[in-house]
Short mmCIF file of N, CA and C and ligand atoms in Angstrom, two decimals:
data_model
loop_
_atom_site.label_atom_id
_atom_site.label_comp_id
_atom_site.label_asym_id
_atom_site.label_seq_id
_atom_site.Cartn_x
_atom_site.Cartn_y
_atom_site.Cartn_z
N MET A 1419 186.40 103.62 241.79
CA MET A 1419 187.33 104.75 241.98
C MET A 1419 187.29 105.21 243.44
N ALA A 1420 188.48 105.45 244.01
CA ALA A 1420 188.54 105.90 245.39
C ALA A 1420 188.08 107.36 245.48
N GLU A 1421 187.43 107.68 246.58
CA GLU A 1421 186.88 109.03 246.71
C GLU A 1421 187.96 110.09 246.72
N GLN A 1422 189.16 109.74 247.24
CA GLN A 1422 190.22 110.75 247.28
C GLN A 1422 190.74 111.09 245.88
N ASP A 1423 190.43 110.24 244.90
CA ASP A 1423 190.83 110.50 243.52
C ASP A 1423 189.70 111.12 242.71
N CYS A 1424 188.59 111.45 243.33
CA CYS A 1424 187.41 111.89 242.60
C CYS A 1424 187.34 113.42 242.58
N ILE A 1425 187.31 113.99 241.37
CA ILE A 1425 187.32 115.45 241.24
C ILE A 1425 186.08 116.07 241.87
N PHE A 1426 184.93 115.39 241.76
CA PHE A 1426 183.70 115.99 242.32
C PHE A 1426 183.66 115.84 243.85
N CYS A 1427 184.29 114.79 244.40
CA CYS A 1427 184.44 114.75 245.86
C CYS A 1427 185.31 115.92 246.31
N SER A 1428 186.28 116.30 245.49
CA SER A 1428 187.14 117.44 245.83
C SER A 1428 186.37 118.76 245.75
N VAL A 1429 185.36 118.83 244.87
CA VAL A 1429 184.47 120.00 244.88
C VAL A 1429 183.68 120.03 246.20
N VAL A 1430 183.23 118.86 246.64
CA VAL A 1430 182.46 118.78 247.90
C VAL A 1430 183.31 119.26 249.07
N THR A 1431 184.58 118.83 249.12
CA THR A 1431 185.44 119.21 250.26
C THR A 1431 185.96 120.65 250.12
N GLY A 1432 185.86 121.23 248.91
CA GLY A 1432 186.37 122.58 248.70
C GLY A 1432 187.80 122.60 248.20
N ASP A 1433 188.41 121.43 248.00
CA ASP A 1433 189.79 121.37 247.50
C ASP A 1433 189.88 121.77 246.04
N VAL A 1434 188.80 121.59 245.30
CA VAL A 1434 188.71 122.08 243.91
C VAL A 1434 187.64 123.16 243.88
N ARG A 1435 188.01 124.31 243.31
CA ARG A 1435 187.08 125.44 243.28
C ARG A 1435 186.02 125.22 242.23
N ALA A 1436 184.83 125.68 242.52
CA ALA A 1436 183.72 125.59 241.57
C ALA A 1436 182.81 126.78 241.81
N GLU A 1437 182.11 127.17 240.73
CA GLU A 1437 181.14 128.27 240.87
C GLU A 1437 179.81 127.68 241.31
N ILE A 1438 179.63 127.66 242.60
CA ILE A 1438 178.45 127.01 243.19
C ILE A 1438 177.24 127.92 243.08
N VAL A 1439 176.13 127.37 242.59
CA VAL A 1439 174.90 128.16 242.45
C VAL A 1439 173.85 127.75 243.49
N PHE A 1440 174.00 126.57 244.07
CA PHE A 1440 173.08 126.12 245.11
C PHE A 1440 173.76 125.00 245.88
N GLN A 1441 173.51 124.93 247.18
CA GLN A 1441 173.97 123.76 247.94
C GLN A 1441 173.11 123.60 249.17
N ASP A 1442 173.00 122.37 249.61
CA ASP A 1442 172.34 122.07 250.87
C ASP A 1442 173.04 120.87 251.50
N ASP A 1443 172.41 120.26 252.46
CA ASP A 1443 173.09 119.18 253.19
C ASP A 1443 173.27 117.92 252.36
N ARG A 1444 172.57 117.82 251.23
CA ARG A 1444 172.63 116.58 250.43
C ARG A 1444 173.31 116.72 249.08
N CYS A 1445 173.35 117.95 248.54
CA CYS A 1445 173.87 118.10 247.16
C CYS A 1445 174.52 119.47 246.97
N ILE A 1446 175.27 119.56 245.87
CA ILE A 1446 175.88 120.82 245.45
C ILE A 1446 175.61 120.99 243.95
N ALA A 1447 175.24 122.21 243.56
CA ALA A 1447 175.03 122.55 242.15
C ALA A 1447 176.06 123.61 241.77
N PHE A 1448 176.78 123.35 240.69
CA PHE A 1448 177.84 124.28 240.26
C PHE A 1448 177.93 124.30 238.74
N ARG A 1449 178.49 125.39 238.20
CA ARG A 1449 178.56 125.54 236.74
C ARG A 1449 179.61 124.60 236.14
N ASP A 1450 179.23 124.01 235.01
CA ASP A 1450 180.16 123.12 234.30
C ASP A 1450 181.34 123.94 233.77
N ILE A 1451 182.53 123.39 233.88
CA ILE A 1451 183.75 124.09 233.47
C ILE A 1451 183.82 124.22 231.94
N ASN A 1452 183.08 123.39 231.23
CA ASN A 1452 183.08 123.39 229.76
C ASN A 1452 181.63 123.39 229.27
N PRO A 1453 180.96 124.54 229.42
CA PRO A 1453 179.50 124.57 229.20
C PRO A 1453 179.09 124.25 227.77
N GLN A 1454 178.04 123.45 227.65
CA GLN A 1454 177.50 123.05 226.35
C GLN A 1454 176.23 123.83 226.00
N ALA A 1455 175.89 124.80 226.81
CA ALA A 1455 174.72 125.65 226.60
C ALA A 1455 174.93 126.90 227.45
N PRO A 1456 174.19 127.98 227.17
CA PRO A 1456 174.37 129.20 227.98
C PRO A 1456 174.22 128.93 229.49
N VAL A 1457 173.31 128.06 229.85
CA VAL A 1457 173.24 127.59 231.24
C VAL A 1457 173.61 126.10 231.25
N HIS A 1458 174.63 125.74 232.00
CA HIS A 1458 175.03 124.34 232.14
C HIS A 1458 175.52 124.15 233.57
N VAL A 1459 174.66 123.57 234.36
CA VAL A 1459 174.93 123.37 235.78
C VAL A 1459 174.97 121.86 236.05
N LEU A 1460 175.87 121.45 236.93
CA LEU A 1460 175.95 120.06 237.38
C LEU A 1460 175.44 119.99 238.81
N ILE A 1461 174.63 118.99 239.09
CA ILE A 1461 174.17 118.77 240.46
C ILE A 1461 174.68 117.41 240.90
N ILE A 1462 175.39 117.41 242.02
CA ILE A 1462 175.98 116.16 242.52
C ILE A 1462 175.52 115.89 243.95
N PRO A 1463 175.32 114.61 244.28
CA PRO A 1463 175.14 114.27 245.70
C PRO A 1463 176.45 114.53 246.43
N ARG A 1464 176.40 114.97 247.66
CA ARG A 1464 177.63 115.13 248.44
C ARG A 1464 178.32 113.78 248.65
N GLU A 1465 177.50 112.76 248.77
CA GLU A 1465 178.03 111.40 248.95
C GLU A 1465 178.55 110.88 247.61
N HIS A 1466 179.66 110.16 247.65
CA HIS A 1466 180.20 109.59 246.41
C HIS A 1466 179.39 108.38 245.97
N ILE A 1467 178.69 108.54 244.85
CA ILE A 1467 178.02 107.43 244.17
C ILE A 1467 178.61 107.43 242.77
N GLU A 1468 179.15 106.30 242.33
CA GLU A 1468 179.91 106.32 241.07
C GLU A 1468 179.03 106.62 239.85
N SER A 1469 177.89 106.01 239.80
CA SER A 1469 177.01 106.22 238.65
C SER A 1469 175.60 105.79 239.02
N LEU A 1470 174.68 106.05 238.11
CA LEU A 1470 173.30 105.62 238.35
C LEU A 1470 173.23 104.10 238.51
N ASP A 1471 174.13 103.43 237.82
CA ASP A 1471 174.19 101.97 237.89
C ASP A 1471 174.61 101.48 239.28
N ASP A 1472 175.29 102.33 240.03
CA ASP A 1472 175.76 101.95 241.37
C ASP A 1472 174.83 102.44 242.47
N ALA A 1473 173.82 103.20 242.10
CA ALA A 1473 172.90 103.73 243.11
C ALA A 1473 172.02 102.60 243.64
N GLY A 1474 171.85 102.58 244.94
CA GLY A 1474 171.02 101.56 245.57
C GLY A 1474 169.71 102.14 246.06
N ARG A 1475 168.94 101.27 246.68
CA ARG A 1475 167.64 101.69 247.18
C ARG A 1475 167.76 102.85 248.18
N GLY A 1476 168.84 102.80 248.97
CA GLY A 1476 169.05 103.85 249.96
C GLY A 1476 169.37 105.20 249.35
N ASP A 1477 169.72 105.21 248.06
CA ASP A 1477 170.04 106.46 247.37
C ASP A 1477 168.81 107.10 246.74
N GLU A 1478 167.67 106.42 246.78
CA GLU A 1478 166.47 106.95 246.13
C GLU A 1478 166.11 108.36 246.63
N PRO A 1479 166.18 108.64 247.94
CA PRO A 1479 165.83 110.01 248.37
C PRO A 1479 166.73 111.07 247.74
N VAL A 1480 168.04 110.84 247.68
CA VAL A 1480 168.93 111.88 247.13
C VAL A 1480 168.74 112.00 245.62
N LEU A 1481 168.42 110.88 244.96
CA LEU A 1481 168.17 110.95 243.51
C LEU A 1481 166.93 111.80 243.23
N GLY A 1482 165.89 111.59 244.00
CA GLY A 1482 164.69 112.43 243.85
C GLY A 1482 165.00 113.87 244.19
N HIS A 1483 165.81 114.07 245.20
CA HIS A 1483 166.14 115.42 245.65
C HIS A 1483 166.86 116.20 244.56
N ILE A 1484 167.85 115.58 243.91
CA ILE A 1484 168.60 116.34 242.90
C ILE A 1484 167.71 116.70 241.71
N LEU A 1485 166.70 115.89 241.42
CA LEU A 1485 165.77 116.26 240.34
C LEU A 1485 164.98 117.51 240.72
N ARG A 1486 164.55 117.57 241.97
CA ARG A 1486 163.81 118.76 242.41
C ARG A 1486 164.72 119.97 242.46
N VAL A 1487 165.98 119.77 242.88
CA VAL A 1487 166.94 120.88 242.89
C VAL A 1487 167.19 121.36 241.46
N ALA A 1488 167.18 120.43 240.49
CA ALA A 1488 167.35 120.83 239.08
C ALA A 1488 166.28 121.83 238.67
N ALA A 1489 165.06 121.57 239.02
CA ALA A 1489 163.97 122.49 238.67
C ALA A 1489 164.16 123.82 239.38
N ARG A 1490 164.60 123.78 240.59
CA ARG A 1490 164.83 125.02 241.34
C ARG A 1490 165.95 125.84 240.69
N VAL A 1491 167.05 125.15 240.35
CA VAL A 1491 168.18 125.84 239.70
C VAL A 1491 167.72 126.42 238.36
N ALA A 1492 166.99 125.62 237.57
CA ALA A 1492 166.50 126.10 236.27
C ALA A 1492 165.64 127.34 236.45
N ASN A 1493 164.81 127.32 237.45
CA ASN A 1493 163.97 128.48 237.73
C ASN A 1493 164.83 129.68 238.11
N ASP A 1494 165.80 129.48 238.98
CA ASP A 1494 166.69 130.57 239.40
C ASP A 1494 167.49 131.12 238.22
N GLU A 1495 167.78 130.26 237.23
CA GLU A 1495 168.56 130.68 236.06
C GLU A 1495 167.68 131.27 234.97
N GLY A 1496 166.38 131.38 235.23
CA GLY A 1496 165.46 132.02 234.28
C GLY A 1496 165.01 131.13 233.14
N LEU A 1497 165.03 129.81 233.37
CA LEU A 1497 164.72 128.86 232.30
C LEU A 1497 163.30 128.33 232.35
N THR A 1498 162.48 128.85 233.25
CA THR A 1498 161.15 128.27 233.44
C THR A 1498 160.33 128.31 232.15
N GLU A 1499 160.35 129.43 231.45
CA GLU A 1499 159.52 129.56 230.24
C GLU A 1499 160.16 128.87 229.05
N SER A 1500 161.47 129.01 228.89
CA SER A 1500 162.14 128.46 227.69
C SER A 1500 162.36 126.96 227.80
N GLY A 1501 162.35 126.44 229.01
CA GLY A 1501 162.55 125.01 229.22
C GLY A 1501 164.00 124.67 229.49
N PHE A 1502 164.20 123.47 229.94
CA PHE A 1502 165.55 123.02 230.26
C PHE A 1502 165.62 121.51 230.10
N ARG A 1503 166.84 121.02 229.98
CA ARG A 1503 167.04 119.58 229.81
C ARG A 1503 167.88 119.06 230.99
N THR A 1504 167.50 117.89 231.49
CA THR A 1504 168.27 117.23 232.54
C THR A 1504 168.81 115.93 231.96
N VAL A 1505 170.09 115.67 232.22
CA VAL A 1505 170.77 114.51 231.65
C VAL A 1505 171.64 113.85 232.71
N ILE A 1506 171.59 112.52 232.77
CA ILE A 1506 172.58 111.76 233.54
C ILE A 1506 173.22 110.76 232.59
N ASN A 1507 174.50 110.97 232.28
CA ASN A 1507 175.23 110.01 231.47
C ASN A 1507 175.72 108.88 232.37
N THR A 1508 175.51 107.65 231.93
CA THR A 1508 175.92 106.49 232.73
C THR A 1508 176.78 105.57 231.88
N GLY A 1509 178.06 105.47 232.26
CA GLY A 1509 178.98 104.62 231.52
C GLY A 1509 179.68 105.39 230.41
N ALA A 1510 180.90 104.94 230.10
CA ALA A 1510 181.72 105.62 229.10
C ALA A 1510 181.02 105.69 227.74
N GLY A 1511 180.30 104.64 227.38
CA GLY A 1511 179.63 104.61 226.09
C GLY A 1511 178.55 105.65 225.96
N ALA A 1512 178.02 106.10 227.09
CA ALA A 1512 176.99 107.14 227.09
C ALA A 1512 177.58 108.52 227.36
N GLY A 1513 178.92 108.58 227.51
CA GLY A 1513 179.56 109.88 227.67
C GLY A 1513 179.92 110.24 229.10
N GLN A 1514 179.79 109.30 230.04
CA GLN A 1514 180.17 109.64 231.41
C GLN A 1514 181.69 109.69 231.52
N SER A 1515 182.19 110.86 231.89
CA SER A 1515 183.64 111.04 232.00
C SER A 1515 184.09 111.23 233.45
N VAL A 1516 183.18 111.59 234.34
CA VAL A 1516 183.50 111.73 235.76
C VAL A 1516 182.69 110.70 236.53
N LEU A 1517 183.40 109.86 237.28
CA LEU A 1517 182.74 108.73 237.96
C LEU A 1517 182.25 109.13 239.35
N HIS A 1518 181.46 110.18 239.38
CA HIS A 1518 180.69 110.60 240.57
C HIS A 1518 179.37 111.09 239.99
N LEU A 1519 178.32 110.39 240.34
CA LEU A 1519 177.01 110.66 239.72
C LEU A 1519 176.72 112.15 239.68
N HIS A 1520 176.29 112.64 238.52
CA HIS A 1520 175.96 114.06 238.38
C HIS A 1520 174.83 114.22 237.38
N LEU A 1521 174.01 115.20 237.67
CA LEU A 1521 172.87 115.54 236.82
C LEU A 1521 173.20 116.84 236.10
N HIS A 1522 173.20 116.80 234.76
CA HIS A 1522 173.40 118.02 233.98
C HIS A 1522 172.07 118.76 233.87
N VAL A 1523 172.11 120.06 234.03
CA VAL A 1523 170.96 120.93 233.75
C VAL A 1523 171.41 121.90 232.66
N LEU A 1524 170.76 121.79 231.50
CA LEU A 1524 171.16 122.58 230.33
C LEU A 1524 169.99 123.43 229.86
N GLY A 1525 170.29 124.65 229.45
CA GLY A 1525 169.23 125.50 228.91
C GLY A 1525 169.78 126.80 228.36
N GLY A 1526 168.87 127.61 227.82
CA GLY A 1526 169.26 128.90 227.27
C GLY A 1526 169.49 128.86 225.78
N ARG A 1527 169.24 127.71 225.17
CA ARG A 1527 169.29 127.58 223.70
C ARG A 1527 168.31 126.48 223.32
N PRO A 1528 167.91 126.43 222.02
CA PRO A 1528 167.02 125.33 221.63
C PRO A 1528 167.70 123.98 221.84
N MET A 1529 166.95 123.02 222.32
CA MET A 1529 167.46 121.67 222.55
C MET A 1529 166.90 120.73 221.49
N HIS A 1530 167.77 119.98 220.89
CA HIS A 1530 167.35 119.08 219.82
C HIS A 1530 167.09 117.68 220.35
N TRP A 1531 166.27 116.97 219.60
CA TRP A 1531 165.95 115.58 219.97
C TRP A 1531 165.93 114.74 218.72
N PRO A 1532 166.51 113.54 218.67
CA PRO A 1532 167.21 112.91 219.79
C PRO A 1532 168.56 113.55 220.05
N PRO A 1533 169.06 113.45 221.30
CA PRO A 1533 170.38 113.96 221.61
C PRO A 1533 171.45 113.11 220.92
N GLY A 1534 172.60 113.67 220.70
CA GLY A 1534 173.66 112.95 220.00
C GLY A 1534 174.34 111.92 220.87
P1 LIG B 2343 180.00 113.60 232.00
O1 LIG B 2343 180.74 113.64 230.70
O2 LIG B 2343 180.67 112.69 232.99
O3 LIG B 2343 178.52 113.35 231.89
O4 LIG B 2343 180.08 115.08 232.58
C1 LIG B 2343 181.17 115.53 233.29
C2 LIG B 2343 181.13 117.03 233.22
O5 LIG B 2343 181.97 117.54 234.22
C3 LIG B 2343 181.63 117.59 231.88
O6 LIG B 2343 180.60 118.36 231.28
C4 LIG B 2343 182.85 118.42 232.27
O7 LIG B 2343 182.95 119.61 231.53
C5 LIG B 2343 182.62 118.69 233.74
N1 LIG B 2343 183.81 118.84 234.55
C6 LIG B 2343 184.88 118.01 234.55
N2 LIG B 2343 185.80 118.43 235.46
C7 LIG B 2343 185.25 119.55 236.03
C8 LIG B 2343 185.73 120.42 237.05
O8 LIG B 2343 186.81 120.28 237.62
N3 LIG B 2343 184.92 121.47 237.38
C9 LIG B 2343 183.70 121.68 236.78
N4 LIG B 2343 182.99 122.74 237.17
N5 LIG B 2343 183.23 120.85 235.82
C10 LIG B 2343 184.00 119.80 235.46
ZN1 LIG B 2344 183.21 111.42 244.24
#
């Protein structure tokens, strides 16, 4: 998918509005438009990476970074004690609907296992 057609690249450029809760030079965290839990934040690399399957060795630093940002966001959202879930859907069969790698951070309700 071309970056100009990517909704999350448009969040990065500011062409699509989002409720941003954290950002730095490598990533942006913003609230999901269709939340599946009281807290549902998406963390995306600023750089367009289509999916975890497309991430290369050079992407390892940003992948590690977004995991640490997830913990920071969860802490800021008051989820430290209750816990939180991090999810990366990869491929349509696993539920990936936006082809720009994103990490879901979900919390504020009991989380069941296994996930559906
Ligand atoms: P996926 O299904 O690819 O793992 O997750 C994509 C997520 O992006 C979904 O939870 C969906 O609600 C969210 N989403 C899709 N378009 C937008 C948008 O324009 N803005 C925001 N904030 N979230 C979006
Ligand atoms: Zn993109």
